[in-house]
Coordinates of C-alpha atoms in Angstrom, one line a residue:
M17 CA 0.0 0.0 0.0
C18 CA 1.0 3.6 -0.5
G19 CA 0.0 7.2 -0.5
I20 CA -0.7 9.0 -3.8
A21 CA -1.4 12.6 -4.7
G22 CA -1.4 14.8 -7.8
W23 CA -2.3 18.2 -9.3
L24 CA -3.2 19.2 -12.8
D25 CA -3.8 22.8 -13.9
E26 CA -3.1 24.4 -17.3
A27 CA -2.8 27.8 -15.7
V28 CA -0.2 26.7 -13.1
D29 CA 3.5 26.0 -13.6
M30 CA 4.1 23.1 -11.3
K31 CA 7.8 23.9 -11.3
E32 CA 6.9 26.9 -9.2
K33 CA 4.9 24.8 -6.8
D34 CA 7.8 22.9 -5.3
K35 CA 7.0 23.9 -1.7
E36 CA 3.4 22.9 -2.0
L37 CA 4.2 19.6 -3.8
R38 CA 6.8 18.7 -1.1
A39 CA 4.2 19.4 1.6
M40 CA 1.6 17.2 -0.2
S41 CA 4.1 14.4 -0.4
E42 CA 5.5 14.8 3.1
C43 CA 2.0 14.6 4.7
L44 CA 1.6 11.1 3.2
R45 CA 4.9 9.8 4.5
R46 CA 3.3 7.5 7.1
R47 CA 1.4 5.7 4.4
G48 CA 4.6 5.0 2.4
P49 CA 7.7 5.2 4.6
D50 CA 9.9 3.2 2.3
E51 CA 10.4 5.4 -0.7
H52 CA 9.0 8.5 -2.4
G53 CA 8.9 9.6 -6.0
E54 CA 7.5 12.4 -8.1
Y55 CA 6.7 13.1 -11.7
V56 CA 6.5 16.8 -12.4
K57 CA 5.8 18.5 -15.7
R58 CA 4.9 22.1 -16.5
H59 CA 1.2 21.7 -15.7
A60 CA 1.0 18.3 -14.0
A61 CA 2.5 16.6 -11.0
L62 CA 2.1 13.1 -9.7
L63 CA 3.4 12.2 -6.2
H64 CA 4.0 8.8 -4.6
R65 CA 4.9 7.5 -1.1
R66 CA 5.7 3.8 -1.2
L67 CA 5.2 0.9 1.3
S68 CA 7.1 -1.9 -0.4
V69 CA 5.1 -5.2 -0.4
I70 CA 5.5 -6.7 -3.8
D71 CA 8.8 -6.6 -5.8
P72 CA 10.5 -4.1 -3.5
Q73 CA 13.5 -3.7 -5.9
N74 CA 11.5 -2.9 -9.1
G75 CA 8.2 -1.4 -8.1
Q76 CA 9.1 2.2 -7.7
Q77 CA 6.6 4.9 -8.6
P78 CA 5.6 7.0 -10.4
M79 CA 6.0 4.4 -13.1
S80 CA 6.0 5.3 -16.8
T81 CA 5.7 3.4 -20.1
L82 CA 5.4 4.3 -23.8
Y83 CA 2.5 2.8 -25.8
D84 CA 1.2 3.6 -29.2
G85 CA 2.8 7.1 -29.3
E86 CA 1.7 8.1 -25.8
K87 CA 3.6 8.2 -22.5
Y88 CA 1.6 6.9 -19.6
T89 CA 2.5 7.5 -16.0
I90 CA 0.8 5.9 -13.0
V91 CA 0.7 6.4 -9.2
Y92 CA -1.1 3.6 -7.5
N93 CA -2.1 2.6 -3.9
G94 CA -3.3 -0.9 -3.4
E95 CA -2.9 -4.6 -4.3
L96 CA -4.2 -6.6 -7.3
Y97 CA -5.2 -10.1 -6.5
N98 CA -5.5 -11.3 -10.1
T99 CA -2.1 -10.0 -11.2
K100 CA -1.1 -13.4 -12.6
E101 CA -4.2 -13.8 -14.8
L102 CA -4.0 -10.2 -16.0
R103 CA -0.3 -10.4 -16.8
E104 CA -0.9 -13.5 -18.9
E105 CA -3.8 -11.8 -20.8
L106 CA -1.6 -8.8 -21.5
H107 CA 1.3 -11.0 -22.5
Q108 CA -1.0 -12.7 -25.1
A109 CA -1.8 -9.2 -26.4
G110 CA 2.0 -8.6 -27.0
F111 CA 3.1 -6.8 -23.8
G112 CA 6.4 -7.6 -22.1
F113 CA 7.2 -7.1 -18.4
G114 CA 10.4 -6.0 -16.7
T115 CA 9.2 -6.5 -13.1
H116 CA 6.8 -8.8 -11.3
S117 CA 5.1 -5.9 -9.6
D118 CA 1.3 -5.4 -9.9
T119 CA 2.0 -1.7 -10.7
E120 CA 3.4 -2.6 -14.1
V121 CA 0.5 -4.9 -14.8
L122 CA -2.0 -2.2 -13.9
L123 CA -0.2 0.4 -15.9
K124 CA -0.2 -1.7 -19.0
A125 CA -3.7 -2.8 -18.5
Y126 CA -4.7 0.8 -18.7
C127 CA -2.6 1.4 -21.8
Y128 CA -4.4 -1.5 -23.5
Y129 CA -8.0 -1.3 -22.2
K130 CA -8.2 2.4 -21.1
E131 CA -11.3 2.9 -18.8
D132 CA -12.4 -0.7 -19.4
C133 CA -9.4 -1.9 -17.3
A134 CA -11.4 -1.2 -14.2
V135 CA -13.8 -4.1 -14.7
K136 CA -10.9 -6.5 -15.1
L137 CA -9.4 -5.8 -11.7
N138 CA -9.8 -7.9 -8.6
G139 CA -8.2 -6.0 -5.7
I140 CA -8.1 -3.0 -3.4
Y141 CA -6.9 0.1 -5.2
A142 CA -6.9 3.8 -5.9
F143 CA -4.8 5.0 -8.8
A144 CA -4.2 7.8 -11.3
V145 CA -2.8 7.5 -14.8
L146 CA -1.6 10.6 -16.7
E147 CA -1.4 10.6 -20.5
E148 CA 1.3 13.1 -21.0
C149 CA 0.7 14.1 -24.7
S150 CA -3.1 14.5 -24.4
G151 CA -3.0 15.8 -20.8
R152 CA -5.7 13.4 -19.9
L153 CA -5.9 12.1 -16.3
F154 CA -7.7 8.9 -15.3
L155 CA -8.7 8.3 -11.6
C156 CA -10.1 5.0 -10.3
R157 CA -11.2 3.5 -7.0
D158 CA -11.8 -0.1 -6.2
R159 CA -15.3 -1.6 -6.4
V160 CA -15.9 -2.0 -2.7
G161 CA -14.1 1.2 -1.5
V162 CA -11.3 -0.3 0.6
K163 CA -8.8 2.3 -0.6
P164 CA -9.6 6.0 -0.5
L165 CA -9.3 8.7 -3.2
F166 CA -10.2 12.3 -2.5
Y167 CA -10.2 15.2 -4.9
H168 CA -11.0 18.9 -5.3
A169 CA -12.0 19.9 -8.8
Y170 CA -12.1 23.5 -9.8
R171 CA -12.2 25.5 -13.0
D172 CA -9.4 24.1 -15.3
G173 CA -7.8 22.2 -12.4
I174 CA -7.9 19.2 -10.1
V175 CA -5.9 18.2 -7.0
F176 CA -6.3 14.7 -5.5
G177 CA -4.8 12.5 -2.8
S178 CA -5.2 9.3 -0.7
E179 CA -6.0 11.6 2.2
I180 CA -7.7 14.9 2.6
K181 CA -4.6 16.5 4.1
A182 CA -2.8 16.1 0.8
I183 CA -5.4 18.4 -0.9
L184 CA -5.3 20.9 2.0
N185 CA -1.5 21.1 1.7
S186 CA -1.7 22.2 -1.9
G187 CA -3.0 25.5 -0.6
I188 CA -5.5 25.6 -3.4
I189 CA -8.4 25.3 -1.0
E190 CA -9.0 26.5 2.6
P191 CA -10.3 24.2 5.4
R192 CA -14.0 25.3 5.6
I193 CA -17.1 23.6 6.7
G194 CA -20.7 24.8 5.9
E195 CA -24.1 23.7 7.0
E196 CA -24.0 20.5 5.0
G197 CA -20.7 19.5 6.6
L198 CA -22.1 20.1 10.0
Y199 CA -25.1 18.0 9.3
E200 CA -22.7 15.2 8.3
L201 CA -20.7 15.6 11.5
F202 CA -23.5 15.9 14.0
F203 CA -26.3 13.9 12.5
L204 CA -24.5 11.1 10.5
G205 CA -20.9 11.0 12.0
P206 CA -18.7 9.1 12.3
A207 CA -20.2 7.9 9.0
R208 CA -20.5 10.3 6.1
T209 CA -22.5 10.4 2.9
P210 CA -20.7 8.4 0.2
G211 CA -18.5 10.9 -1.8
N212 CA -18.8 13.7 0.8
G213 CA -15.5 14.9 2.1
I214 CA -17.1 17.2 4.8
F215 CA -14.7 20.1 4.0
K216 CA -16.3 22.4 1.4
G217 CA -15.1 21.6 -2.1
I218 CA -13.6 18.2 -1.2
N219 CA -15.2 15.0 -2.5
E220 CA -14.3 11.4 -2.7
L221 CA -14.7 8.9 -5.6
L222 CA -17.4 6.4 -4.8
P223 CA -16.7 2.7 -4.5
G224 CA -16.7 1.3 -8.0
E225 CA -16.3 4.8 -9.7
Y226 CA -13.7 6.2 -12.1
A227 CA -13.2 9.7 -13.3
V228 CA -11.6 11.4 -16.3
F229 CA -10.2 14.9 -16.1
E230 CA -9.7 16.3 -19.6
D231 CA -9.8 19.8 -21.2
G232 CA -10.5 21.3 -17.8
R233 CA -13.5 19.1 -17.0
L234 CA -14.1 16.2 -14.7
T235 CA -16.5 13.4 -15.7
K236 CA -17.3 10.4 -13.5
H237 CA -18.7 6.9 -14.2
R238 CA -19.8 4.1 -12.0
Y239 CA -18.3 0.9 -13.4
S240 CA -19.5 -1.3 -10.5
R241 CA -22.5 -1.3 -8.2
L242 CA -24.8 -3.7 -6.4
T243 CA -26.8 -5.5 -9.1
A244 CA -29.7 -7.9 -8.5
H245 CA -29.9 -11.2 -10.4
P246 CA -31.5 -14.5 -9.7
H247 CA -29.7 -16.9 -7.3
E248 CA -29.7 -20.2 -9.2
D249 CA -27.6 -22.4 -6.9
D250 CA -29.3 -24.9 -4.5
E251 CA -28.5 -25.2 -0.9
K252 CA -25.5 -27.5 -1.4
Q253 CA -24.1 -25.5 -4.2
T254 CA -24.5 -22.2 -2.2
I255 CA -22.5 -23.7 0.7
E256 CA -19.8 -24.9 -1.6
K257 CA -19.6 -21.7 -3.6
T258 CA -19.5 -19.5 -0.5
R259 CA -16.6 -21.6 0.8
Y260 CA -14.8 -21.6 -2.6
L261 CA -15.1 -17.8 -3.1
L262 CA -13.9 -16.9 0.4
T263 CA -11.1 -19.5 0.4
D264 CA -9.9 -18.3 -3.0
A265 CA -10.0 -14.7 -1.8
I266 CA -7.9 -15.6 1.3
Q267 CA -5.4 -17.5 -0.7
R268 CA -5.0 -14.8 -3.3
Q269 CA -4.2 -12.3 -0.5
L270 CA -1.5 -14.4 1.0
V271 CA 0.9 -13.2 -1.7
S272 CA 3.6 -10.9 -0.2
D273 CA 7.3 -10.3 -0.4
V274 CA 7.4 -9.0 3.2
P275 CA 6.3 -10.5 6.5
M276 CA 2.6 -11.1 7.0
C277 CA 0.4 -11.7 10.1
F278 CA -3.3 -12.1 11.0
F279 CA -5.7 -10.3 13.2
L280 CA -7.5 -12.9 15.5
S281 CA -10.4 -12.0 17.7
G282 CA -11.7 -15.4 18.4
G283 CA -14.8 -14.6 16.3
L284 CA -16.0 -16.6 13.3
D285 CA -14.6 -14.2 10.6
S286 CA -11.0 -13.8 11.7
S287 CA -10.9 -17.4 12.9
L288 CA -11.8 -18.9 9.5
I289 CA -9.2 -16.6 7.8
C290 CA -6.5 -17.7 10.2
Q291 CA -7.4 -21.4 9.9
T292 CA -7.6 -21.2 6.1
A293 CA -4.2 -19.5 6.0
S294 CA -2.7 -22.0 8.4
N295 CA -4.0 -24.9 6.2
S296 CA -2.6 -23.3 3.0
E297 CA 0.5 -24.5 1.1
K298 CA 2.3 -21.2 2.0
Y299 CA 2.3 -22.2 5.7
S300 CA 2.7 -25.9 5.3
H301 CA 6.2 -25.7 6.9
S302 CA 5.7 -22.8 9.2
S303 CA 3.3 -21.2 11.6
I304 CA 1.2 -18.1 11.2
D305 CA 1.5 -15.2 13.5
T306 CA -1.7 -13.9 15.1
Y307 CA -2.5 -10.8 17.0
S308 CA -5.4 -9.8 19.4
V309 CA -6.2 -6.6 21.2
E310 CA -7.4 -6.2 24.8
Y311 CA -7.7 -3.3 27.3
A312 CA -6.1 -3.1 30.7
E313 CA -8.3 -4.6 33.4
N314 CA -11.2 -5.1 30.9
Q315 CA -12.0 -8.6 32.2
Q316 CA -12.8 -7.0 35.6
Y317 CA -15.3 -4.5 34.1
F318 CA -16.7 -6.4 31.1
Q319 CA -20.5 -6.2 30.9
R320 CA -22.5 -8.6 28.7
S321 CA -25.1 -7.0 26.4
L322 CA -27.3 -7.8 23.4
F323 CA -24.6 -6.3 21.2
Q324 CA -21.6 -7.8 23.1
P325 CA -22.7 -11.1 24.7
N326 CA -19.3 -12.5 25.5
A327 CA -15.6 -11.5 25.6
D328 CA -13.1 -12.5 23.0
Y329 CA -10.4 -13.8 25.3
E330 CA -12.7 -16.8 26.0
Y331 CA -12.2 -18.0 22.4
I332 CA -8.9 -16.8 21.2
G333 CA -7.0 -19.6 23.0
M334 CA -9.1 -22.2 21.1
M335 CA -8.0 -20.8 17.7
V336 CA -4.3 -20.5 18.8
Q337 CA -4.4 -24.2 19.6
S338 CA -6.3 -25.0 16.4
T339 CA -4.0 -23.1 14.1
G340 CA -0.8 -23.6 16.0
S341 CA -0.1 -19.9 15.7
R342 CA 2.5 -17.8 17.4
H343 CA 0.1 -15.5 19.2
H344 CA 0.7 -12.0 20.4
E345 CA -1.8 -10.2 22.7
I346 CA -1.6 -6.4 22.8
V347 CA -2.9 -4.9 26.0
L348 CA -3.8 -1.2 25.7
D349 CA -3.7 1.3 28.5
N350 CA -6.9 3.4 28.8
E351 CA -5.0 6.7 29.2
K352 CA -3.1 6.0 26.0
V353 CA -6.3 5.1 24.2
L354 CA -7.6 8.5 25.2
D355 CA -4.4 10.3 24.1
A356 CA -4.5 8.5 20.8
L357 CA -7.8 10.1 20.0
Y358 CA -5.8 13.1 18.7
P359 CA -3.5 11.2 16.2
S360 CA -6.6 9.2 15.1
V361 CA -8.2 12.5 14.0
E362 CA -5.0 13.3 12.1
A363 CA -5.1 9.9 10.5
R364 CA -8.7 10.4 9.3
D365 CA -8.5 14.2 8.8
L366 CA -12.0 14.1 10.5
P367 CA -13.6 13.1 13.7
G368 CA -14.0 9.4 13.6
Y369 CA -15.0 6.2 15.5
V370 CA -13.2 7.6 18.7
D371 CA -11.6 4.9 20.9
I372 CA -12.6 2.2 18.3
D373 CA -10.2 4.1 16.0
S374 CA -7.6 5.1 18.6
S375 CA -7.2 1.5 19.9
L376 CA -6.8 0.2 16.4
L377 CA -4.2 2.8 15.7
L378 CA -2.2 1.7 18.8
F379 CA -2.7 -1.9 17.9
C380 CA -1.4 -1.4 14.4
R381 CA 1.6 0.5 15.7
E382 CA 2.6 -2.5 17.7
I383 CA 2.1 -4.9 14.9
K384 CA 4.2 -2.8 12.5
K385 CA 7.3 -3.4 14.7
R386 CA 7.4 -6.9 13.2
F387 CA 5.1 -7.0 10.2
T388 CA 4.2 -5.0 7.1
V389 CA 1.0 -6.9 6.0
A390 CA -1.9 -8.3 7.9
L391 CA -5.2 -10.0 7.1
S392 CA -8.4 -9.0 8.9
G393 CA -12.0 -10.2 9.0
E394 CA -13.9 -6.9 8.4
C395 CA -17.1 -6.8 6.5
A396 CA -18.5 -10.3 7.0
D397 CA -21.3 -8.9 9.1
E398 CA -22.4 -6.4 6.5
L399 CA -22.5 -9.0 3.7
F400 CA -23.9 -12.0 5.5
G401 CA -26.3 -10.5 8.0
G402 CA -24.2 -10.5 11.2
Y403 CA -25.7 -7.6 13.0
P404 CA -28.7 -7.8 15.4
W405 CA -30.7 -5.4 13.2
Y406 CA -30.9 -8.1 10.4
H407 CA -32.6 -10.5 12.8
N408 CA -34.8 -8.3 15.0
R409 CA -37.9 -7.9 12.8
D410 CA -39.0 -4.8 14.7
I411 CA -35.7 -3.1 13.8
L412 CA -35.5 -4.6 10.4
F413 CA -38.6 -2.9 9.0
E414 CA -38.1 0.4 10.8
D415 CA -37.8 3.0 8.1
C416 CA -34.4 4.4 9.2
F417 CA -30.7 3.7 9.5
P418 CA -30.6 0.8 11.9
W419 CA -27.4 1.9 13.7
S420 CA -28.7 5.4 14.4
R421 CA -32.4 5.0 14.9
E422 CA -33.0 8.1 17.0
Q423 CA -31.6 11.7 16.6
D424 CA -32.5 12.8 20.2
I425 CA -29.1 12.4 21.7
R426 CA -27.5 14.2 18.7
R427 CA -30.0 17.0 19.0
Q428 CA -29.3 17.2 22.7
V429 CA -25.6 18.1 22.3
L430 CA -26.3 20.9 19.8
K431 CA -27.2 24.5 20.6
K432 CA -30.9 25.1 20.5
G433 CA -32.1 26.0 17.0
L434 CA -28.9 25.0 15.3
L435 CA -29.1 22.8 12.2
P436 CA -32.9 22.7 12.2
R437 CA -33.1 20.3 9.2
G438 CA -30.9 17.6 10.8
E439 CA -33.6 14.9 10.9
E440 CA -34.7 15.8 7.4
Y441 CA -31.1 15.6 6.2
V442 CA -30.7 12.1 7.6
R443 CA -34.0 11.0 6.2
Q444 CA -33.0 12.1 2.7
R445 CA -29.7 10.3 2.9
Y446 CA -31.5 7.1 3.9
L447 CA -34.0 7.4 1.1
D448 CA -31.2 8.0 -1.4
T449 CA -29.5 4.9 -0.4
L450 CA -32.6 2.8 -0.7
K451 CA -32.6 3.7 -4.4
E452 CA -29.2 1.9 -4.7
A453 CA -30.8 -1.4 -3.6
D454 CA -31.5 -3.0 -6.9
S455 CA -34.1 -5.8 -6.7
L456 CA -36.0 -8.3 -8.7
P457 CA -39.8 -8.3 -9.3
E458 CA -40.1 -11.8 -7.7
D459 CA -38.3 -10.8 -4.5
S460 CA -40.4 -11.5 -1.3
K461 CA -41.0 -8.6 1.1
V462 CA -38.2 -10.0 3.4
D463 CA -35.7 -10.5 0.5
K464 CA -36.4 -7.0 -0.8
R465 CA -35.9 -5.5 2.6
M466 CA -32.7 -7.5 3.1
R467 CA -31.4 -6.0 -0.2
E468 CA -32.2 -2.6 1.2
M469 CA -30.5 -3.5 4.5
F470 CA -27.5 -4.8 2.6
A471 CA -27.2 -1.5 0.6
L472 CA -27.5 0.6 3.8
N473 CA -24.8 -1.4 5.5
Y474 CA -22.6 -1.6 2.4
Y475 CA -22.6 2.1 1.5
W476 CA -22.6 3.4 5.1
F477 CA -21.6 1.2 8.0
M478 CA -19.1 -0.8 6.1
Q479 CA -17.5 2.3 4.5
C480 CA -17.0 3.7 8.0
L481 CA -15.2 0.6 9.1
L482 CA -13.1 0.4 6.0
E483 CA -12.1 4.0 6.4
R484 CA -11.1 3.3 9.9
K485 CA -9.1 0.3 8.9
D486 CA -7.2 2.1 6.1
R487 CA -6.3 5.3 8.1
C488 CA -5.4 3.7 11.4
S489 CA -3.3 0.9 9.8
M490 CA -1.6 3.0 7.1
R491 CA -0.7 5.7 9.6
S492 CA 1.9 3.1 10.9
G493 CA 2.7 1.9 7.4
L494 CA 0.8 -1.4 7.9
E495 CA -1.1 -2.8 5.0
V496 CA -4.3 -4.6 6.1
R497 CA -6.1 -6.8 3.6
V498 CA -9.8 -7.7 3.9
P499 CA -10.7 -11.0 2.1
F500 CA -14.4 -10.6 2.7
C501 CA -14.3 -7.5 0.4
D502 CA -13.6 -9.6 -2.7
Y503 CA -16.1 -8.2 -5.2
R504 CA -17.2 -11.7 -6.3
L505 CA -18.2 -12.5 -2.7
V506 CA -20.0 -9.2 -2.4
D507 CA -22.1 -10.0 -5.5
Y508 CA -22.8 -13.5 -4.5
A509 CA -23.9 -12.4 -1.0
Y510 CA -26.1 -9.6 -2.3
N511 CA -28.1 -12.1 -4.4
M512 CA -28.3 -14.9 -1.9
P513 CA -31.8 -15.5 -0.5
W514 CA -32.2 -14.7 3.1
E515 CA -33.2 -18.2 4.1
L516 CA -29.8 -19.5 2.8
K517 CA -27.8 -16.5 4.1
A518 CA -29.2 -17.0 7.6
Y519 CA -28.8 -20.8 7.3
G520 CA -30.0 -22.5 10.5
G521 CA -31.6 -19.3 11.6
R522 CA -28.2 -17.9 12.6
E523 CA -26.4 -14.6 11.8
K524 CA -23.8 -15.5 9.0
G525 CA -25.4 -19.0 9.0
I526 CA -24.1 -19.8 5.5
V527 CA -20.5 -18.9 6.4
R528 CA -20.7 -21.0 9.6
K529 CA -22.0 -24.0 7.6
A530 CA -19.4 -23.6 4.8
F531 CA -16.5 -23.7 7.3
E532 CA -17.8 -25.8 10.1
D533 CA -15.5 -28.7 9.3
I534 CA -12.2 -26.8 9.8
L535 CA -13.1 -24.8 12.9
P536 CA -13.7 -25.7 16.6
R537 CA -17.4 -26.2 17.2
E538 CA -17.4 -23.5 19.9
I539 CA -16.1 -20.9 17.3
V540 CA -18.6 -22.0 14.6
Y541 CA -21.6 -21.5 16.9
R542 CA -20.3 -18.6 18.9
K543 CA -22.7 -15.6 19.2
K544 CA -21.4 -12.6 17.2
S545 CA -19.5 -10.1 19.3
P546 CA -18.2 -6.8 17.9
Y547 CA -14.7 -5.2 18.0
P548 CA -13.6 -5.0 21.7
K549 CA -13.9 -1.7 23.4
T550 CA -12.8 -0.5 26.9
H551 CA -15.3 -1.0 29.7
H552 CA -13.1 0.5 32.4
P553 CA -14.8 3.4 34.3
V554 CA -11.5 5.4 34.2
Y555 CA -12.1 6.0 30.5
M556 CA -15.4 7.7 31.1
K557 CA -13.8 9.7 33.9
L558 CA -11.0 10.9 31.6
C559 CA -13.3 11.8 28.8
A560 CA -15.6 13.8 31.1
E561 CA -12.6 15.8 32.4
K562 CA -11.5 16.6 28.9
V563 CA -15.0 17.7 27.9
N564 CA -15.5 19.9 31.0
N565 CA -12.2 21.6 30.1
I566 CA -13.4 22.3 26.6
L567 CA -16.7 23.7 27.9
S568 CA -15.0 26.1 30.2
D569 CA -12.9 27.6 27.4
P570 CA -15.0 30.2 25.4
T571 CA -12.3 30.4 22.7
R572 CA -12.9 26.9 21.4
R573 CA -14.8 26.8 18.1
I574 CA -16.9 23.9 19.2
N575 CA -18.6 26.0 21.9
S576 CA -20.4 27.9 19.2
L577 CA -22.1 24.7 18.1
I578 CA -22.9 22.7 21.3
D579 CA -25.2 23.0 24.2
P580 CA -23.2 22.8 27.5
D581 CA -26.2 21.7 29.5
G582 CA -27.0 18.9 27.1
V583 CA -23.4 17.7 27.2
R584 CA -23.3 17.9 31.0
E585 CA -26.4 15.8 31.1
I586 CA -24.5 13.0 29.4
I587 CA -21.6 13.4 31.9
E588 CA -23.8 13.3 34.9
H589 CA -26.2 10.6 33.8
P590 CA -24.3 8.3 31.4
D591 CA -26.6 5.3 31.9
S592 CA -29.7 7.2 30.9
L593 CA -29.1 7.0 27.1
R594 CA -31.8 5.1 25.4
S595 CA -29.6 4.0 22.4
P596 CA -26.0 4.5 21.2
W597 CA -24.9 7.5 19.2
Y598 CA -23.8 5.2 16.4
G599 CA -23.7 1.5 15.9
Q600 CA -23.3 -0.9 18.8
L601 CA -20.4 0.7 20.7
M602 CA -20.8 4.5 20.9
K603 CA -22.4 5.1 24.3
A604 CA -21.7 7.9 26.8
P605 CA -17.9 7.7 26.9
Q606 CA -17.7 7.5 23.2
I607 CA -20.1 10.4 22.7
L608 CA -17.8 12.5 24.9
A609 CA -14.8 11.3 23.0
Y610 CA -16.5 12.3 19.7
L611 CA -16.9 15.8 21.1
I612 CA -13.2 15.8 22.1
E613 CA -12.2 14.7 18.6
T614 CA -14.5 17.3 17.0
D615 CA -13.0 20.0 19.1
Y616 CA -9.4 18.9 18.3
W617 CA -10.2 18.7 14.6
L618 CA -11.7 22.2 14.5
E619 CA -8.6 23.7 16.2
K620 CA -5.9 21.6 14.6
Y621 CA -7.2 22.1 11.1
H622 CA -8.1 25.7 11.7
V623 CA -11.5 25.0 10.3
E624 CA -13.6 28.0 9.4
I625 CA -17.3 27.5 10.2
E626 CA -19.6 29.1 7.6
L627 CA -23.3 29.3 8.6

């Protein structure tokens, strides 16, 4: 994985923008600590920060090639998992290769197929290709949205980057937020509307979208989206194909020229990835390395709930024994988790998933000391109905986002009369997403709603988790791969009837059935439990102290937006909340942490609020 950025403008001499280009590149150093490169012409610049994973000796970027009278130059962040097949296809078309890097394969695929190369790719990626003679720029993001690509398009120019900070460092745009951005932060956050960069003028390519910047204009095209088609496999075939697709995705992602490890929570998703890897030919003569995360004294304060029925440590040992892995447990200090809220904001360039982010950031920092690549079990719940809202019919058919069903707590923290259309804004985003849920005329009421629920989770909840995973891991130069995000598996899951997906009446039932013969029975039938969070009361105490300090400082920008009495009500009565702020984990301590992050973001980024 890497960090990429670029700037095109016919009215700007890039040779005179050396300071800005250096700042854009430098701010992405953490994503690519191994090498940096640049390609600067009079009106165009491409920048690259490299994390060496495949062919470290020969995969330097920007990478250029000549084809049919044109010079093509690429900057690329990601991994292709069908490199071998694509290379052979291009070889048959007459292309030769001087490296075994996927970068060269991707560049030559674009030379030959142009925009149509996107539909041939299996992987996680964001890349840009400049055609030097024509001045044409092609931007592309992977189908599922694992890798980010932000941009700011303006008259006759465009600046883009893997992270928002690269665009801000160009100096071409100021850090401003308007009413729409505030609706995003306070009524949808830590999620955000697909494509919305929160800052005024900053957007992001959608999953499965490419764009062409030519003659001063940007045009965009969706090359991949959720599409309904009949599921023609019977029960036995569905079980077999689910196993094949996921096993193939895992095995494809074991390719690496640098050390690799595996996240292990003791849950179904990470366990089957670890067991499949351990059983693979690659590890036939060695053991895999696994990592888990825990919080200091968490066992003492853990509380069972509907969303978190049991603790991970009860199951991790079973999988360590089953895989024979070398296991490493990272225990996080609660004060450090709080302190890491600040760098996690800098990683996202936005307020985020608070201690769920900061703990992952600390976790990845420890893993990076020994490894450069890891595999993780994200996104199984979104694809295969793992969350409680898929199975509780009262919640399932509620006409709203299931992870943020009420706006009362969000309204409570805001100044009275501020953002009056918040509920309306959320409602419209919800309705817009339902339009993305392609369906078939013969779908039952349940199957149609399950497609809608899939789309809601896919475009919102899952994107929030993928953004978290990318920023928090890449800030330490750790590449994390997510086999469940293979687009073939996404398509198969979207079109699988609910009675098969929930095989045996269980969340992720089809996945349990497909892998039941290689996992301990206790793992196969374990009740789903989310990413671990701290339950220690000291975390709440520390967050409350920070927020009280913010409220007492009239110079803080956030105090023009929030109601101190509403916030103090959360501090004084943390157990009175009827539902979380977002998802399953953001309760009173996390709401306070979100305000801490928002305050820090407004000050650190010198955000100008325009209302």
